PDB file of C-alpha atoms in Angstrom:
ATOM      1  CA  MET A  30     302.416 -64.996 140.305  1.00  0.00           C
ATOM      2  CA  GLN A  31     304.440 -63.895 137.866  1.00  0.00           C
ATOM      3  CA  GLY A  32     302.956 -60.997 135.588  1.00  0.00           C
ATOM      4  CA  ARG A  33     299.429 -60.622 136.384  1.00  0.00           C
ATOM      5  CA  PHE A  34     296.709 -59.776 133.438  1.00  0.00           C
ATOM      6  CA  HIS A  35     295.788 -56.002 132.382  1.00  0.00           C
ATOM      7  CA  LEU A  36     292.255 -54.565 131.221  1.00  0.00           C
ATOM      8  CA  TYR A  37     294.462 -52.971 128.365  1.00  0.00           C
ATOM      9  CA  GLU A  38     294.673 -57.023 127.105  1.00  0.00           C
ATOM     10  CA  GLY A  39     291.431 -57.289 126.869  1.00  0.00           C
ATOM     11  CA  TYR A  40     290.324 -59.040 129.713  1.00  0.00           C
ATOM     12  CA  SER A  41     287.526 -58.917 132.219  1.00  0.00           C
ATOM     13  CA  LEU A  42     287.462 -57.455 135.538  1.00  0.00           C
ATOM     14  CA  GLN A  43     286.637 -60.717 137.052  1.00  0.00           C
ATOM     15  CA  GLU A  44     289.705 -62.478 134.565  1.00  0.00           C
ATOM     16  CA  ILE A  45     291.880 -60.745 135.827  1.00  0.00           C
ATOM     17  CA  THR A  46     290.963 -60.740 138.778  1.00  0.00           C
ATOM     18  CA  PHE A  47     290.462 -64.708 139.336  1.00  0.00           C
ATOM     19  CA  PRO A  48     293.988 -65.890 140.062  1.00  0.00           C
ATOM     20  CA  VAL A  49     293.602 -63.799 143.679  1.00  0.00           C
ATOM     21  CA  ARG A  50     290.720 -65.798 144.141  1.00  0.00           C
ATOM     22  CA  VAL A  51     292.280 -68.913 143.215  1.00  0.00           C
ATOM     23  CA  LEU A  52     295.430 -67.651 145.696  1.00  0.00           C
ATOM     24  CA  LYS A  53     293.170 -67.379 148.401  1.00  0.00           C
ATOM     25  CA  ALA A  54     291.616 -70.158 147.788  1.00  0.00           C
ATOM     26  CA  LEU A  55     294.665 -71.973 148.394  1.00  0.00           C
ATOM     27  CA  GLY A  56     295.555 -70.703 151.640  1.00  0.00           C
ATOM     28  CA  ILE A  57     297.186 -67.370 151.219  1.00  0.00           C
ATOM     29  CA  SER A  58     297.024 -65.026 154.230  1.00  0.00           C
ATOM     30  CA  SER A  59     298.211 -62.126 153.061  1.00  0.00           C
ATOM     31  CA  LEU A  60     298.639 -60.140 149.461  1.00  0.00           C
ATOM     32  CA  LEU A  61     302.000 -58.742 148.122  1.00  0.00           C
ATOM     33  CA  VAL A  62     301.169 -56.765 144.713  1.00  0.00           C
ATOM     34  CA  SER A  63     304.009 -55.171 142.593  1.00  0.00           C
ATOM     35  CA  ASN A  64     303.571 -52.260 139.670  1.00  0.00           C
ATOM     36  CA  ALA A  65     305.195 -50.212 137.682  1.00  0.00           C
ATOM     37  CA  ALA A  66     303.794 -46.685 137.742  1.00  0.00           C
ATOM     38  CA  GLY A  67     304.235 -43.093 136.646  1.00  0.00           C
ATOM     39  CA  ALA A  68     305.104 -40.112 139.455  1.00  0.00           C
ATOM     40  CA  ILE A  69     302.570 -37.668 139.034  1.00  0.00           C
ATOM     41  CA  ASN A  70     304.069 -36.270 142.270  1.00  0.00           C
ATOM     42  CA  LEU A  71     306.824 -34.491 141.081  1.00  0.00           C
ATOM     43  CA  GLY A  72     308.654 -34.620 144.408  1.00  0.00           C
ATOM     44  CA  TYR A  73     309.271 -38.368 143.501  1.00  0.00           C
ATOM     45  CA  LYS A  74     311.870 -39.276 141.106  1.00  0.00           C
ATOM     46  CA  LYS A  75     311.944 -42.137 138.818  1.00  0.00           C
ATOM     47  CA  GLY A  76     313.610 -45.687 140.157  1.00  0.00           C
ATOM     48  CA  ASP A  77     312.141 -44.640 143.159  1.00  0.00           C
ATOM     49  CA  LEU A  78     309.666 -46.751 145.208  1.00  0.00           C
ATOM     50  CA  MET A  79     306.017 -46.089 146.629  1.00  0.00           C
ATOM     51  CA  LEU A  80     304.340 -47.524 148.689  1.00  0.00           C
ATOM     52  CA  ILE A  81     300.193 -47.602 147.868  1.00  0.00           C
ATOM     53  CA  ASP A  82     298.374 -45.874 150.962  1.00  0.00           C
ATOM     54  CA  ASP A  83     295.164 -45.562 149.302  1.00  0.00           C
ATOM     55  CA  HIS A  84     293.837 -45.988 145.213  1.00  0.00           C
ATOM     56  CA  ILE A  85     291.778 -44.084 142.762  1.00  0.00           C
ATOM     57  CA  ASN A  86     289.532 -46.147 140.780  1.00  0.00           C
ATOM     58  CA  LEU A  87     289.537 -44.590 137.341  1.00  0.00           C
ATOM     59  CA  GLN A  88     289.261 -48.119 135.125  1.00  0.00           C
ATOM     60  CA  GLY A  89     285.264 -47.928 134.652  1.00  0.00           C
ATOM     61  CA  GLY A  90     283.824 -50.818 136.715  1.00  0.00           C
ATOM     62  CA  SER A  91     284.644 -53.124 139.164  1.00  0.00           C
ATOM     63  CA  PRO A  92     285.610 -57.082 139.657  1.00  0.00           C
ATOM     64  CA  LEU A  93     282.191 -57.360 142.161  1.00  0.00           C
ATOM     65  CA  ALA A  94     280.327 -55.880 139.551  1.00  0.00           C
ATOM     66  CA  PHE A  95     278.514 -59.055 139.537  1.00  0.00           C
ATOM     67  CA  LYS A  96     275.283 -60.995 139.960  1.00  0.00           C
ATOM     68  CA  ASN A  97     276.707 -63.507 142.486  1.00  0.00           C
ATOM     69  CA  VAL A  98     279.309 -61.962 143.814  1.00  0.00           C
ATOM     70  CA  SER A  99     277.933 -62.199 147.150  1.00  0.00           C
ATOM     71  CA  ASP A 100     278.545 -65.830 147.414  1.00  0.00           C
ATOM     72  CA  PHE A 101     282.197 -65.137 147.361  1.00  0.00           C
ATOM     73  CA  GLY A 102     281.904 -62.261 150.466  1.00  0.00           C
ATOM     74  CA  GLU A 103     280.073 -59.169 151.017  1.00  0.00           C
ATOM     75  CA  ARG A 104     278.840 -57.236 147.953  1.00  0.00           C
ATOM     76  CA  PHE A 105     279.050 -53.956 149.711  1.00  0.00           C
ATOM     77  CA  THR A 106     282.512 -54.370 150.385  1.00  0.00           C
ATOM     78  CA  ASP A 107     283.984 -51.297 152.541  1.00  0.00           C
ATOM     79  CA  MET A 108     286.549 -49.978 150.804  1.00  0.00           C
ATOM     80  CA  CYS A 109     288.067 -46.877 153.641  1.00  0.00           C
ATOM     81  CA  ALA A 110     291.599 -48.717 154.208  1.00  0.00           C
ATOM     82  CA  PRO A 111     291.876 -50.818 151.350  1.00  0.00           C
ATOM     83  CA  TYR A 112     296.438 -51.818 152.157  1.00  0.00           C
ATOM     84  CA  ASP A 113     296.858 -53.575 155.152  1.00  0.00           C
ATOM     85  CA  ALA A 114     297.500 -50.743 157.844  1.00  0.00           C
ATOM     86  CA  SER A 115     300.143 -52.635 160.103  1.00  0.00           C
ATOM     87  CA  LEU A 116     301.590 -54.075 156.733  1.00  0.00           C
ATOM     88  CA  ASN A 117     302.194 -50.497 156.019  1.00  0.00           C
ATOM     89  CA  VAL A 118     304.151 -50.086 159.479  1.00  0.00           C
ATOM     90  CA  ARG A 119     306.030 -53.252 158.879  1.00  0.00           C
ATOM     91  CA  MET A 120     307.384 -51.969 155.033  1.00  0.00           C
ATOM     92  CA  LEU A 121     308.050 -48.895 155.862  1.00  0.00           C
ATOM     93  CA  ALA A 122     310.004 -49.492 159.028  1.00  0.00           C
ATOM     94  CA  ILE A 123     312.528 -52.188 156.577  1.00  0.00           C
ATOM     95  CA  ALA A 124     312.573 -49.367 153.764  1.00  0.00           C
ATOM     96  CA  LYS A 125     314.552 -47.715 156.360  1.00  0.00           C
ATOM     97  CA  GLU A 126     316.460 -50.044 158.026  1.00  0.00           C
ATOM     98  CA  ASN A 127     317.414 -51.550 154.670  1.00  0.00           C
ATOM     99  CA  ASN A 128     318.351 -47.446 153.503  1.00  0.00           C
ATOM    100  CA  ILE A 129     315.360 -48.128 150.928  1.00  0.00           C
ATOM    101  CA  VAL A 130     313.551 -44.289 149.665  1.00  0.00           C
ATOM    102  CA  LEU A 131     310.212 -45.788 150.108  1.00  0.00           C
ATOM    103  CA  HIS A 132     307.423 -43.308 149.448  1.00  0.00           C
ATOM    104  CA  LYS A 133     304.149 -42.930 150.655  1.00  0.00           C
ATOM    105  CA  GLY A 134     301.194 -42.028 148.337  1.00  0.00           C
ATOM    106  CA  VAL A 135     297.660 -42.515 146.292  1.00  0.00           C
ATOM    107  CA  TYR A 136     297.482 -44.770 143.556  1.00  0.00           C
ATOM    108  CA  ALA A 137     295.444 -43.703 140.526  1.00  0.00           C
ATOM    109  CA  SER A 138     294.051 -47.324 138.319  1.00  0.00           C
ATOM    110  CA  VAL A 139     293.163 -46.640 134.467  1.00  0.00           C
ATOM    111  CA  VAL A 140     293.143 -48.481 131.387  1.00  0.00           C
ATOM    112  CA  GLY A 141     295.435 -47.533 129.425  1.00  0.00           C
ATOM    113  CA  PRO A 142     297.541 -48.908 127.457  1.00  0.00           C
ATOM    114  CA  GLN A 143     297.926 -45.123 126.241  1.00  0.00           C
ATOM    115  CA  LEU A 144     299.359 -42.597 127.612  1.00  0.00           C
ATOM    116  CA  GLU A 145     297.867 -39.784 129.761  1.00  0.00           C
ATOM    117  CA  THR A 146     297.989 -36.527 127.732  1.00  0.00           C
ATOM    118  CA  ARG A 147     299.271 -33.028 129.782  1.00  0.00           C
ATOM    119  CA  ALA A 148     295.344 -32.529 130.846  1.00  0.00           C
ATOM    120  CA  GLU A 149     295.448 -35.943 132.402  1.00  0.00           C
ATOM    121  CA  TYR A 150     298.127 -35.502 134.250  1.00  0.00           C
ATOM    122  CA  ARG A 151     297.274 -31.865 135.412  1.00  0.00           C
ATOM    123  CA  TYR A 152     293.751 -33.933 136.274  1.00  0.00           C
ATOM    124  CA  LEU A 153     295.183 -36.678 137.714  1.00  0.00           C
ATOM    125  CA  LYS A 154     297.728 -34.317 140.353  1.00  0.00           C
ATOM    126  CA  ILE A 155     293.993 -31.889 141.446  1.00  0.00           C
ATOM    127  CA  ILE A 156     292.345 -35.173 142.369  1.00  0.00           C
ATOM    128  CA  GLY A 157     295.211 -36.146 144.483  1.00  0.00           C
ATOM    129  CA  ALA A 158     296.890 -38.997 142.746  1.00  0.00           C
ATOM    130  CA  ASP A 159     300.606 -39.356 143.280  1.00  0.00           C
ATOM    131  CA  ALA A 160     301.264 -41.647 141.407  1.00  0.00           C
ATOM    132  CA  VAL A 161     299.369 -43.459 138.050  1.00  0.00           C
ATOM    133  CA  GLY A 162     299.224 -46.810 136.086  1.00  0.00           C
ATOM    134  CA  MET A 163     297.298 -49.447 134.277  1.00  0.00           C
ATOM    135  CA  SER A 164     296.887 -52.382 137.459  1.00  0.00           C
ATOM    136  CA  THR A 165     297.056 -53.105 140.816  1.00  0.00           C
ATOM    137  CA  VAL A 166     293.314 -51.915 141.646  1.00  0.00           C
ATOM    138  CA  PRO A 167     291.326 -54.674 140.689  1.00  0.00           C
ATOM    139  CA  GLU A 168     293.533 -57.166 142.693  1.00  0.00           C
ATOM    140  CA  VAL A 169     292.983 -54.627 145.830  1.00  0.00           C
ATOM    141  CA  ILE A 170     289.374 -54.742 145.274  1.00  0.00           C
ATOM    142  CA  VAL A 171     288.827 -58.438 145.636  1.00  0.00           C
ATOM    143  CA  ALA A 172     291.215 -59.113 148.413  1.00  0.00           C
ATOM    144  CA  ASN A 173     289.448 -56.474 150.669  1.00  0.00           C
ATOM    145  CA  HIS A 174     286.539 -58.490 149.494  1.00  0.00           C
ATOM    146  CA  LEU A 175     287.562 -61.584 150.791  1.00  0.00           C
ATOM    147  CA  ASN A 176     289.468 -60.484 153.804  1.00  0.00           C
ATOM    148  CA  LEU A 177     292.792 -60.556 152.628  1.00  0.00           C
ATOM    149  CA  PRO A 178     295.431 -58.413 153.938  1.00  0.00           C
ATOM    150  CA  VAL A 179     297.325 -56.595 151.247  1.00  0.00           C
ATOM    151  CA  ILE A 180     299.958 -54.449 150.669  1.00  0.00           C
ATOM    152  CA  ALA A 181     301.268 -52.765 147.274  1.00  0.00           C
ATOM    153  CA  VAL A 182     304.620 -51.048 146.154  1.00  0.00           C
ATOM    154  CA  SER A 183     304.807 -49.416 143.496  1.00  0.00           C
ATOM    155  CA  VAL A 184     308.679 -48.808 140.703  1.00  0.00           C
ATOM    156  CA  LEU A 185     307.945 -45.307 139.427  1.00  0.00           C
ATOM    157  CA  THR A 186     309.498 -45.865 135.924  1.00  0.00           C
ATOM    158  CA  ASP A 187     309.054 -42.084 135.167  1.00  0.00           C
ATOM    159  CA  GLU A 188     308.254 -38.398 135.775  1.00  0.00           C
ATOM    160  CA  CYS A 189     305.041 -37.258 134.278  1.00  0.00           C
ATOM    161  CA  ASN A 190     305.779 -33.558 134.629  1.00  0.00           C
ATOM    162  CA  PRO A 191     302.483 -32.189 132.734  1.00  0.00           C
ATOM    163  CA  ASP A 192     305.233 -29.019 132.318  1.00  0.00           C
ATOM    164  CA  ASP A 193     308.075 -30.655 130.609  1.00  0.00           C
ATOM    165  CA  LEU A 194     306.298 -33.710 128.765  1.00  0.00           C
ATOM    166  CA  LYS A 195     308.662 -36.228 126.597  1.00  0.00           C
ATOM    167  CA  PRO A 196     307.000 -38.737 124.514  1.00  0.00           C
ATOM    168  CA  VAL A 197     307.397 -41.909 125.906  1.00  0.00           C
ATOM    169  CA  ASN A 198     310.353 -44.353 126.035  1.00  0.00           C
ATOM    170  CA  ILE A 199     309.531 -48.190 126.883  1.00  0.00           C
ATOM    171  CA  PRO A 200     313.151 -49.198 126.989  1.00  0.00           C
ATOM    172  CA  GLU A 201     314.449 -46.706 129.356  1.00  0.00           C
ATOM    173  CA  ILE A 202     311.166 -47.551 131.726  1.00  0.00           C
ATOM    174  CA  ILE A 203     311.851 -50.967 130.658  1.00  0.00           C
ATOM    175  CA  ALA A 204     315.621 -50.306 132.283  1.00  0.00           C
ATOM    176  CA  VAL A 205     314.279 -48.025 135.469  1.00  0.00           C
ATOM    177  CA  ALA A 206     312.306 -50.836 136.720  1.00  0.00           C
ATOM    178  CA  GLY A 207     314.960 -53.727 136.557  1.00  0.00           C
ATOM    179  CA  GLU A 208     317.283 -51.496 138.474  1.00  0.00           C
ATOM    180  CA  ALA A 209     315.080 -51.138 141.417  1.00  0.00           C
ATOM    181  CA  GLU A 210     313.420 -54.649 141.239  1.00  0.00           C
ATOM    182  CA  PRO A 211     316.676 -55.562 144.331  1.00  0.00           C
ATOM    183  CA  LYS A 212     315.448 -52.951 146.626  1.00  0.00           C
ATOM    184  CA  MET A 213     312.102 -54.693 145.614  1.00  0.00           C
ATOM    185  CA  ILE A 214     313.339 -57.577 146.678  1.00  0.00           C
ATOM    186  CA  THR A 215     314.852 -56.195 149.890  1.00  0.00           C
ATOM    187  CA  LEU A 216     311.895 -55.589 150.946  1.00  0.00           C
ATOM    188  CA  PHE A 217     309.230 -57.967 150.227  1.00  0.00           C
ATOM    189  CA  LYS A 218     312.213 -60.659 151.247  1.00  0.00           C
ATOM    190  CA  GLY A 219     312.124 -58.890 154.816  1.00  0.00           C
ATOM    191  CA  LEU A 220     308.583 -58.455 155.021  1.00  0.00           C
ATOM    192  CA  ILE A 221     307.446 -61.728 154.129  1.00  0.00           C
ATOM    193  CA  ARG A 222     310.127 -62.778 157.539  1.00  0.00           C
ATOM    194  CA  GLN A 223     308.484 -61.094 159.556  1.00  0.00           C
ATOM    195  CA  ILE A 224     304.597 -62.481 158.610  1.00  0.00           C
TER     196      ILE A 224
END
């Protein structure tokens, strides 16, 4: 897919995740996801990449919360390891081979579209988030519901230091994402060759 639907655009969680169900029905064997996110972990810098090892769902709902969800898979989907460990190990090795900085961390998914306040950034750090964004988690939940191995990488487009917070600069965020894109492509191409 090129891009995705977001909760902040007015789509439901079921609409956001429908493409994942279609891809599974078409026969994909793994789901590779990318996103742009803000770095909560101040050891991470803008332009770095982060392999998502776990997540925190702060979007206020679940894409599995509908009446006949059990027609498509187990209603009470286990989420003890939402990101495929073997794919993560491979991705870390590919990053090392290509001298690409690839952090491993926890992604918090919020509704948006507004960015966070200083207090919200502090809260996200306290609860264990390394990065924050407005996507990915619904698709990952549905991938797990469908027993589809999933891996996700964030491009860290800004540094979210609540003690030195500057007004958001969307053109700069887009530019940072563009500069990081070749590294992301190298990682995903390397992984695709292996799987």
